[in-house]
Amino acid sequence: MSLTPEQVHRVAHLARIELSEAEAHDTLCHLNEIFALIETMQAVDTQGVEPMAHAQDVAQRLRPDRVSETDQLEQRTTFQAVAPETEAGLYLVPKVIE
Amino acid sequence: MKQWEVVIGIETHAQLSTQSKIFSGSPTAFGAVPNVQANAVDIALPGVLPVLNRAAVECAIRFGLAVDAEIAPRSVFARKNYFYPDLPKGYQISQYELPVVIGGRLAIQVAETEKVVHLTRAHLEEDAGKSLHEELGPQFRGKSGIDLNRAGTPLLEIVSEPDMRSAAEAVAYARALHALVRWIGICDGNMQEGSFRCDANVSVRPRGRTAFGTRREIKNLNSFRFMQQAIDYEVQWQIATLEEGGHIEQATVLFDPLSGETRAMRSKEDAHDYRYFPDPDLLPLVIDQPWIDRVRLQMPVLPAAKRDQLVSDYGLSAYDARILTASLDSARYYEAVVAAAGSANAKLCANWVMVDLAARLNREDYDIGQSPVSAQQLGGLIARIGDGTISNSLAKKVFDALWNGEGESADEIIARQGLQQITDQDALETLIDEVVSANPAMVTEYRAGKEKAFNALIGQAMKATRGKANPQRISELLRRKLTSTS
């Protein structure tokens, strides 16, 4: 199986990555190599093997339902000091309307 | 004209009533100033890791038990990838292939018919933040504002099968689900604040066909009235489009309450491709049977079982039982009233709670949990009606006095205001003698066959007792008096 240039552009769009035609061509080659690797792995018989969700066979630890944050206004000031633009406690971003 | 069948499935986001967020220790309270409830995990600073909140999982277990579903012994969190400024990580942590609750069923009532709606699944996920586009002043320079206080709030997404066949059934399902999540204490159900929001997948097909038509999804219905209006409009629109020879394109639509119309938000061409995959930051969620058993022990009796109980224990009608079990607070209040008044008065208690108390609560815009008259006080009052101490009409006065805080108990108010019914036979007979001799004209009219005059005499007697006699008893005594001396 190999990818088409259209599929590469679609994946790039989903990832919000801008690709020139030359880059798209290179990417296509790289991705096709990865696909070849996947094909090799898919040749392995996995009948009856349960898919893994995580590399370690342990269960999720749970946290008690307690609010651990204090001084959140101060924390906000710290966080927003490195934000490009804020106003009245809000982070400002280019207008997005669907 | 063709006969069309409507097919509706509903997805509901119920915000879970936890203190802290699903993957962080930030508070979940509504209405704080922007971004003070968003810590490093919620705003997705590099290097942070999510830690799952036990209470959120427990809410999911409660829900699963309440709808008779399977609780997955092992479920997996997945990343749902999309870009939007109020989703700082660039993905939402959700569950995909292995949700925590599988299947389930919910009984709904439409008019007099009961119907079972099957559930597909329910899964845990985090909420996104909020984007503010409008109503921002000029200092915002035409940009969007992002508030991440809501980011990471625990949600249970409940997905139904496409089992509903009308807007009325869809609304009945949403109402039943709303009542249930509040009843089992996992969601406050506040629709204005977005704690309970529904999306409806609507399609139509020629009656008799088994394949589904193309569906359109109406997003973010935050009231039952809007749900009804939106589905009605959407169904009409789809049928009209098909009958004019057009075809339906799969789309997400929004309902505009002002125009009463639905309009497409995005079509399938640029629909999101979420590229789900298991979140490597989270291990599989394991729920063992002892945990499920412990949660089961803490569950309240469910609404349907409580209704059956009220019918069989107290002889209430199915209708009354349904009204009284509209919420857990209401059911508990009613049972406490009966406990105080005695189960012989159970029906009287039902009438008082559903009529007198409900009307007053409604007028003053209180929930039953905020009633100024406690269940014990109301039960005490009803006990005095039941044993004949006071008449029903005077009981309303005592109720008002209790409501206004004029006494601790019905007994106290009855004693202080001297409202006990006169039951003393001699006293009543003396009183009737007086009424008869004071109103010779009425007596003559009665004897001439005018029944109206008799009622007027009863009125005079009741007036003389200031309403404190049983009208039935007065009528008997008066009739006997007039007959014996004729």
Coordinates of N, CA, C and O in Angstrom, one line a residue, chain B residues 168-293:
Chain B
A168 N -41.6 14.2 20.5 CA -42.2 14.0 21.9 C -41.4 12.9 22.6 O -41.1 13.0 23.8
E169 N -41.1 11.8 21.9 CA -40.3 10.7 22.5 C -38.9 11.2 22.8 O -38.4 10.8 23.9
A170 N -38.3 12.0 22.0 CA -37.0 12.5 22.2 C -37.0 13.3 23.5 O -36.1 13.2 24.4
V171 N -38.0 14.2 23.6 CA -38.1 15.1 24.8 C -38.3 14.2 26.1 O -37.7 14.4 27.1
A172 N -39.2 13.2 25.9 CA -39.5 12.3 27.1 C -38.2 11.6 27.5 O -37.9 11.5 28.7
Y173 N -37.4 11.2 26.6 CA -36.1 10.5 26.9 C -35.2 11.5 27.6 O -34.6 11.2 28.7
A174 N -35.1 12.7 27.1 CA -34.2 13.7 27.7 C -34.6 14.0 29.1 O -33.8 14.1 30.0
R175 N -35.9 14.1 29.3 CA -36.4 14.5 30.6 C -36.2 13.3 31.6 O -35.8 13.5 32.7
A176 N -36.4 12.1 31.1 CA -36.2 10.9 32.0 C -34.7 10.8 32.4 O -34.4 10.5 33.5
L177 N -33.8 11.1 31.4 CA -32.4 11.0 31.7 C -32.0 12.1 32.6 O -31.2 11.9 33.6
H178 N -32.5 13.3 32.4 CA -32.3 14.4 33.3 C -32.7 14.1 34.7 O -31.9 14.4 35.7
A179 N -33.9 13.6 34.9 CA -34.4 13.2 36.2 C -33.5 12.2 36.9 O -33.1 12.2 38.0
L180 N -33.0 11.2 36.0 CA -32.2 10.1 36.6 C -30.9 10.5 37.1 O -30.4 10.2 38.2
V181 N -30.2 11.3 36.3 CA -28.8 11.7 36.7 C -28.8 12.6 37.9 O -27.9 12.6 38.7
R182 N -29.9 13.4 38.1 CA -30.1 14.2 39.3 C -30.4 13.2 40.5 O -29.9 13.4 41.6
W183 N -31.3 12.3 40.2 CA -31.7 11.4 41.3 C -30.6 10.6 41.9 O -30.5 10.4 43.1
I184 N -29.7 10.1 41.0 CA -28.5 9.4 41.5 C -27.3 10.3 41.9 O -26.3 9.8 42.2
G185 N -27.6 11.6 41.8 CA -26.6 12.5 42.3 C -25.3 12.6 41.6 O -24.3 13.0 42.1
I186 N -25.3 12.4 40.2 CA -24.1 12.5 39.5 C -24.0 13.8 38.7 O -22.9 14.1 38.2
C187 N -25.1 14.5 38.6 CA -25.1 15.8 37.8 C -26.2 16.7 38.3 O -27.2 16.2 38.7
D188 N -25.9 18.0 38.4 CA -26.9 18.9 39.0 C -28.0 19.2 38.0 O -29.0 19.8 38.4
G189 N -27.8 18.9 36.7 CA -28.9 19.0 35.7 C -29.1 20.5 35.4 O -30.1 20.7 34.7
N190 N -28.3 21.4 35.8 CA -28.6 22.8 35.5 C -28.3 23.1 34.0 O -27.2 23.2 33.5
M191 N -29.4 23.2 33.2 CA -29.3 23.4 31.8 C -28.8 24.8 31.4 O -28.1 24.9 30.4
Q192 N -29.2 25.8 32.1 CA -28.7 27.1 31.8 C -27.2 27.2 31.9 O -26.6 27.9 31.1
E193 N -26.7 26.6 32.9 CA -25.2 26.6 33.0 C -24.5 25.6 32.2 O -23.3 25.4 32.3
G194 N -25.2 24.8 31.4 CA -24.6 23.8 30.5 C -24.2 22.5 31.2 O -23.5 21.8 30.6
S195 N -24.8 22.2 32.3 CA -24.4 21.0 33.0 C -25.1 19.8 32.3 O -24.7 18.6 32.6
F196 N -26.1 20.0 31.5 CA -26.8 18.9 30.9 C -27.2 19.4 29.5 O -28.0 20.2 29.3
R197 N -26.5 18.9 28.4 CA -26.8 19.4 27.1 C -26.9 18.2 26.1 O -26.2 17.2 26.3
C198 N -27.8 18.4 25.2 CA -28.1 17.3 24.3 C -27.9 17.6 22.9 O -28.1 18.7 22.4
D199 N -27.4 16.6 22.1 CA -27.4 16.7 20.6 C -28.3 15.6 20.1 O -28.4 14.5 20.6
A200 N -29.1 16.0 19.1 CA -30.1 15.1 18.5 C -29.7 14.7 17.1 O -29.5 15.6 16.3
N201 N -29.6 13.4 16.8 CA -29.4 12.9 15.5 C -30.7 12.6 14.9 O -31.4 11.7 15.3
V202 N -31.1 13.3 13.8 CA -32.4 13.2 13.3 C -32.3 12.8 11.8 O -31.6 13.3 11.0
S203 N -33.1 11.8 11.5 CA -33.3 11.4 10.1 C -34.7 11.0 9.8 O -35.5 10.7 10.8
V204 N -35.1 10.9 8.6 CA -36.5 10.4 8.2 C -36.3 9.3 7.2 O -35.3 9.3 6.4
R205 N -37.3 8.4 7.1 CA -37.2 7.4 6.1 C -38.7 7.0 5.7 O -39.6 7.2 6.6
P206 N -38.9 6.5 4.5 CA -40.3 6.1 4.2 C -40.7 5.0 5.2 O -39.9 4.1 5.5
R207 N -41.9 5.1 5.7 CA -42.4 4.1 6.6 C -42.3 2.7 6.0 O -42.6 2.5 4.9
G208 N -41.7 1.7 6.8 CA -41.6 0.4 6.4 C -40.2 0.0 5.9 O -39.9 -1.1 5.8
R209 N -39.4 1.0 5.6 CA -38.1 0.8 5.2 C -37.2 0.5 6.4 O -37.4 1.2 7.4
T210 N -36.2 -0.4 6.3 CA -35.4 -0.7 7.5 C -34.1 0.2 7.5 O -33.6 0.5 8.5
A211 N -33.6 0.5 6.3 CA -32.3 1.3 6.2 C -32.6 2.7 6.7 O -33.7 3.2 6.5
F212 N -31.7 3.3 7.5 CA -31.9 4.6 8.0 C -31.7 5.6 6.8 O -30.9 5.4 5.9
G213 N -32.3 6.8 7.0 CA -32.1 7.9 6.1 C -30.8 8.6 6.5 O -30.2 8.2 7.6
T214 N -30.3 9.6 5.7 CA -29.1 10.3 6.1 C -29.5 11.2 7.3 O -30.5 11.9 7.3
R215 N -28.6 11.3 8.3 CA -29.0 12.0 9.5 C -28.3 13.4 9.5 O -27.2 13.6 9.0
R216 N -28.9 14.3 10.2 CA -28.3 15.6 10.5 C -28.3 15.7 12.0 O -29.2 15.3 12.7
E217 N -27.2 16.2 12.6 CA -27.1 16.3 14.0 C -27.3 17.7 14.5 O -26.6 18.7 14.1
I218 N -28.3 17.9 15.4 CA -28.6 19.2 15.9 C -27.8 19.3 17.2 O -28.0 18.5 18.2
K219 N -26.9 20.3 17.3 CA -26.0 20.4 18.4 C -26.5 21.3 19.5 O -27.3 22.2 19.3
N220 N -26.1 21.0 20.8 CA -26.2 21.9 21.9 C -27.6 22.4 22.2 O -27.8 23.5 22.3
L221 N -28.5 21.4 22.3 CA -29.9 21.8 22.7 C -29.9 21.9 24.3 O -29.7 20.9 25.0
N222 N -30.1 23.1 24.7 CA -30.0 23.3 26.2 C -31.3 23.6 26.9 O -31.3 24.1 28.0
S223 N -32.4 23.3 26.2 CA -33.7 23.3 26.9 C -34.6 22.3 26.2 O -34.4 22.0 25.1
F224 N -35.5 21.7 27.0 CA -36.5 20.7 26.5 C -37.4 21.4 25.4 O -37.7 20.8 24.4
R225 N -37.7 22.7 25.6 CA -38.6 23.3 24.7 C -37.9 23.5 23.3 O -38.4 23.3 22.3
F226 N -36.6 23.9 23.4 CA -35.8 24.1 22.2 C -35.6 22.8 21.5 O -35.7 22.7 20.2
M227 N -35.5 21.7 22.2 CA -35.3 20.4 21.6 C -36.5 20.0 20.8 O -36.4 19.6 19.7
Q228 N -37.7 20.2 21.4 CA -39.0 19.9 20.7 C -39.1 20.8 19.4 O -39.3 20.3 18.3
Q229 N -38.8 22.1 19.6 CA -38.9 23.0 18.4 C -37.9 22.6 17.3 O -38.3 22.6 16.1
A230 N -36.7 22.4 17.7 CA -35.6 22.1 16.8 C -35.9 20.8 16.0 O -35.8 20.8 14.8
I231 N -36.3 19.8 16.7 CA -36.6 18.5 16.0 C -37.8 18.7 15.1 O -37.8 18.2 14.0
D232 N -38.9 19.3 15.6 CA -40.1 19.5 14.7 C -39.7 20.2 13.4 O -40.1 19.8 12.4
Y233 N -38.9 21.3 13.6 CA -38.5 22.1 12.4 C -37.6 21.2 11.5 O -37.9 21.1 10.3
E234 N -36.6 20.5 12.0 CA -35.7 19.7 11.3 C -36.5 18.6 10.5 O -36.2 18.3 9.3
V235 N -37.4 17.9 11.2 CA -38.2 16.8 10.5 C -38.9 17.4 9.3 O -38.9 16.8 8.2
Q236 N -39.6 18.5 9.6 CA -40.4 19.1 8.5 C -39.5 19.5 7.3 O -39.8 19.3 6.2
W237 N -38.3 20.1 7.6 CA -37.4 20.5 6.6 C -36.9 19.3 5.8 O -36.9 19.3 4.6
Q238 N -36.6 18.2 6.5 CA -36.0 17.0 5.8 C -37.1 16.4 4.9 O -36.8 16.0 3.7
I239 N -38.3 16.3 5.4 CA -39.4 15.7 4.6 C -39.7 16.6 3.4 O -39.8 16.1 2.2
A240 N -39.8 17.9 3.6 CA -40.0 18.8 2.5 C -38.9 18.7 1.4 O -39.2 18.6 0.2
T241 N -37.6 18.6 1.9 CA -36.5 18.5 1.0 C -36.6 17.2 0.1 O -36.5 17.3 -1.1
L242 N -36.9 16.1 0.8 CA -37.0 14.8 0.1 C -38.2 14.8 -0.9 O -38.1 14.3 -2.0
E243 N -39.3 15.4 -0.4 CA -40.5 15.3 -1.3 C -40.4 16.2 -2.5 O -41.0 16.0 -3.5
E244 N -39.5 17.2 -2.4 CA -39.2 18.1 -3.6 C -38.2 17.5 -4.5 O -37.7 18.1 -5.4
G245 N -37.7 16.2 -4.1 CA -36.8 15.5 -5.0 C -35.3 15.8 -4.6 O -34.4 15.3 -5.3
G246 N -35.1 16.5 -3.5 CA -33.7 16.8 -3.1 C -33.2 15.6 -2.3 O -33.9 14.6 -2.1
H247 N -32.0 15.8 -1.8 CA -31.4 14.7 -0.9 C -30.8 15.4 0.3 O -30.4 16.6 0.2
I248 N -30.7 14.6 1.4 CA -30.1 15.2 2.6 C -28.7 14.9 2.7 O -28.2 13.8 2.4
E249 N -27.9 15.9 3.0 CA -26.5 15.7 3.2 C -26.2 15.6 4.7 O -26.7 16.4 5.4
Q250 N -25.3 14.7 5.0 CA -25.0 14.6 6.4 C -24.3 15.9 6.9 O -23.4 16.4 6.3
A251 N -24.8 16.4 8.0 CA -24.3 17.7 8.5 C -24.5 17.9 10.0 O -25.4 17.2 10.6
T252 N -23.8 18.8 10.5 CA -24.0 19.3 11.9 C -24.8 20.6 11.8 O -24.4 21.5 11.0
V253 N -25.9 20.7 12.5 CA -26.7 21.9 12.4 C -26.9 22.6 13.8 O -26.8 21.9 14.8
L254 N -27.2 23.9 13.8 CA -27.4 24.6 15.0 C -28.9 25.0 15.0 O -29.4 25.4 13.9
F255 N -29.5 25.1 16.1 CA -30.9 25.6 16.2 C -30.8 27.1 16.7 O -30.1 27.4 17.6
D256 N -31.5 27.9 15.9 CA -31.6 29.3 16.3 C -33.0 29.6 16.9 O -34.0 29.6 16.2
P257 N -33.0 29.8 18.2 CA -34.3 29.9 18.9 C -35.1 31.1 18.5 O -36.3 31.2 18.5
L258 N -34.4 32.2 17.9 CA -35.1 33.4 17.5 C -35.9 33.1 16.2 O -37.1 33.4 16.1
S259 N -35.3 32.4 15.2 CA -36.0 32.2 14.0 C -36.8 30.8 14.1 O -37.7 30.6 13.3
G260 N -36.4 30.0 15.0 CA -37.0 28.7 15.2 C -36.6 27.7 14.1 O -37.2 26.7 13.8
E261 N -35.4 28.1 13.4 CA -34.9 27.2 12.3 C -33.6 26.6 12.7 O -32.9 27.0 13.6
T262 N -33.3 25.5 12.0 CA -32.0 24.9 12.1 C -31.2 25.2 10.9 O -31.7 25.4 9.8
R263 N -29.9 25.4 11.1 CA -29.0 25.8 9.9 C -27.7 25.0 10.0 O -27.2 24.8 11.1
A264 N -27.2 24.6 8.8 CA -26.0 23.8 8.8 C -24.8 24.5 9.3 O -24.6 25.7 9.0
M265 N -24.0 23.8 10.1 CA -22.8 24.4 10.6 C -21.6 24.0 9.8 O -20.8 24.8 9.4
R266 N -21.4 22.7 9.5 CA -20.4 22.2 8.7 C -20.9 21.0 8.0 O -21.6 20.2 8.5
S267 N -20.5 20.8 6.7 CA -21.0 19.7 6.0 C -20.0 18.6 6.1 O -18.9 18.7 6.6
K268 N -20.3 17.4 5.5 CA -19.4 16.2 5.7 C -18.1 16.4 5.0 O -17.1 15.9 5.5
E269 N -18.0 17.2 4.0 CA -16.7 17.4 3.2 C -15.6 17.8 4.2 O -14.5 17.3 4.1
D270 N -15.9 18.8 5.1 CA -14.8 19.2 6.0 C -15.1 18.7 7.4 O -14.7 19.3 8.4
A271 N -15.8 17.6 7.5 CA -16.1 17.1 8.8 C -14.8 16.7 9.5 O -13.8 16.3 8.8
H272 N -14.7 16.7 10.8 CA -13.5 16.4 11.5 C -13.1 14.9 11.4 O -13.9 14.0 11.4
D273 N -11.8 14.7 11.2 CA -11.3 13.4 11.2 C -10.4 13.4 12.5 O -9.4 14.0 12.6
Y274 N -11.0 12.7 13.5 CA -10.4 12.9 14.9 C -9.2 12.1 15.2 O -8.5 12.3 16.2
R275 N -8.8 11.2 14.3 CA -7.6 10.3 14.5 C -7.5 9.9 16.0 O -6.5 10.2 16.6
Y276 N -8.5 9.2 16.5 CA -8.4 8.7 17.8 C -7.3 7.7 18.0 O -7.0 6.9 17.1
F277 N -6.6 7.7 19.1 CA -5.7 6.6 19.5 C -5.6 6.6 21.0 O -5.8 7.6 21.7
P278 N -5.2 5.5 21.6 CA -5.1 5.4 23.1 C -4.2 6.4 23.6 O -3.1 6.6 23.1
D279 N -4.5 7.1 24.7 CA -3.7 8.1 25.3 C -2.6 7.5 26.1 O -2.8 6.8 27.1
P280 N -1.3 7.6 25.6 CA -0.2 7.0 26.3 C 0.0 7.6 27.7 O 0.7 6.9 28.5
D281 N -0.6 8.7 28.0 CA -0.4 9.3 29.4 C -1.3 8.6 30.4 O -1.1 8.9 31.6
L282 N -2.2 7.8 30.0 CA -3.2 7.2 30.9 C -3.2 5.7 30.7 O -3.2 5.2 29.6
L283 N -3.2 5.0 31.8 CA -3.2 3.5 31.8 C -4.7 3.1 31.7 O -5.6 3.9 32.0
P284 N -4.9 1.8 31.3 CA -6.3 1.4 31.3 C -7.0 1.5 32.7 O -6.4 1.3 33.7
L285 N -8.3 1.9 32.6 CA -9.1 2.0 33.8 C -9.6 0.7 34.2 O -10.4 0.1 33.4
V286 N -9.3 0.2 35.4 CA -9.8 -1.1 35.8 C -10.8 -1.0 36.9 O -10.5 -0.3 37.9
I287 N -11.9 -1.5 36.8 CA -13.0 -1.5 37.8 C -13.3 -2.9 38.2 O -13.8 -3.7 37.4
D288 N -13.0 -3.2 39.4 CA -13.3 -4.6 39.9 C -14.7 -4.8 40.5 O -15.3 -3.8 40.8
Q289 N -15.1 -6.0 40.6 CA -16.5 -6.3 41.1 C -16.7 -5.7 42.5 O -17.8 -5.1 42.8
P290 N -15.8 -5.9 43.4 CA -16.0 -5.3 44.8 C -16.3 -3.8 44.8 O -17.2 -3.4 45.5
W291 N -15.6 -3.1 43.9 CA -15.9 -1.7 43.8 C -17.4 -1.4 43.3 O -18.1 -0.6 43.9
I292 N -17.7 -2.1 42.3 CA -19.1 -2.0 41.8 C -20.1 -2.3 42.9 O -21.1 -1.6 43.0
D293 N -19.8 -3.4 43.6 CA -20.8 -3.8 44.7 C -20.9 -2.7 45.8 O -22.0 -2.5 46.3

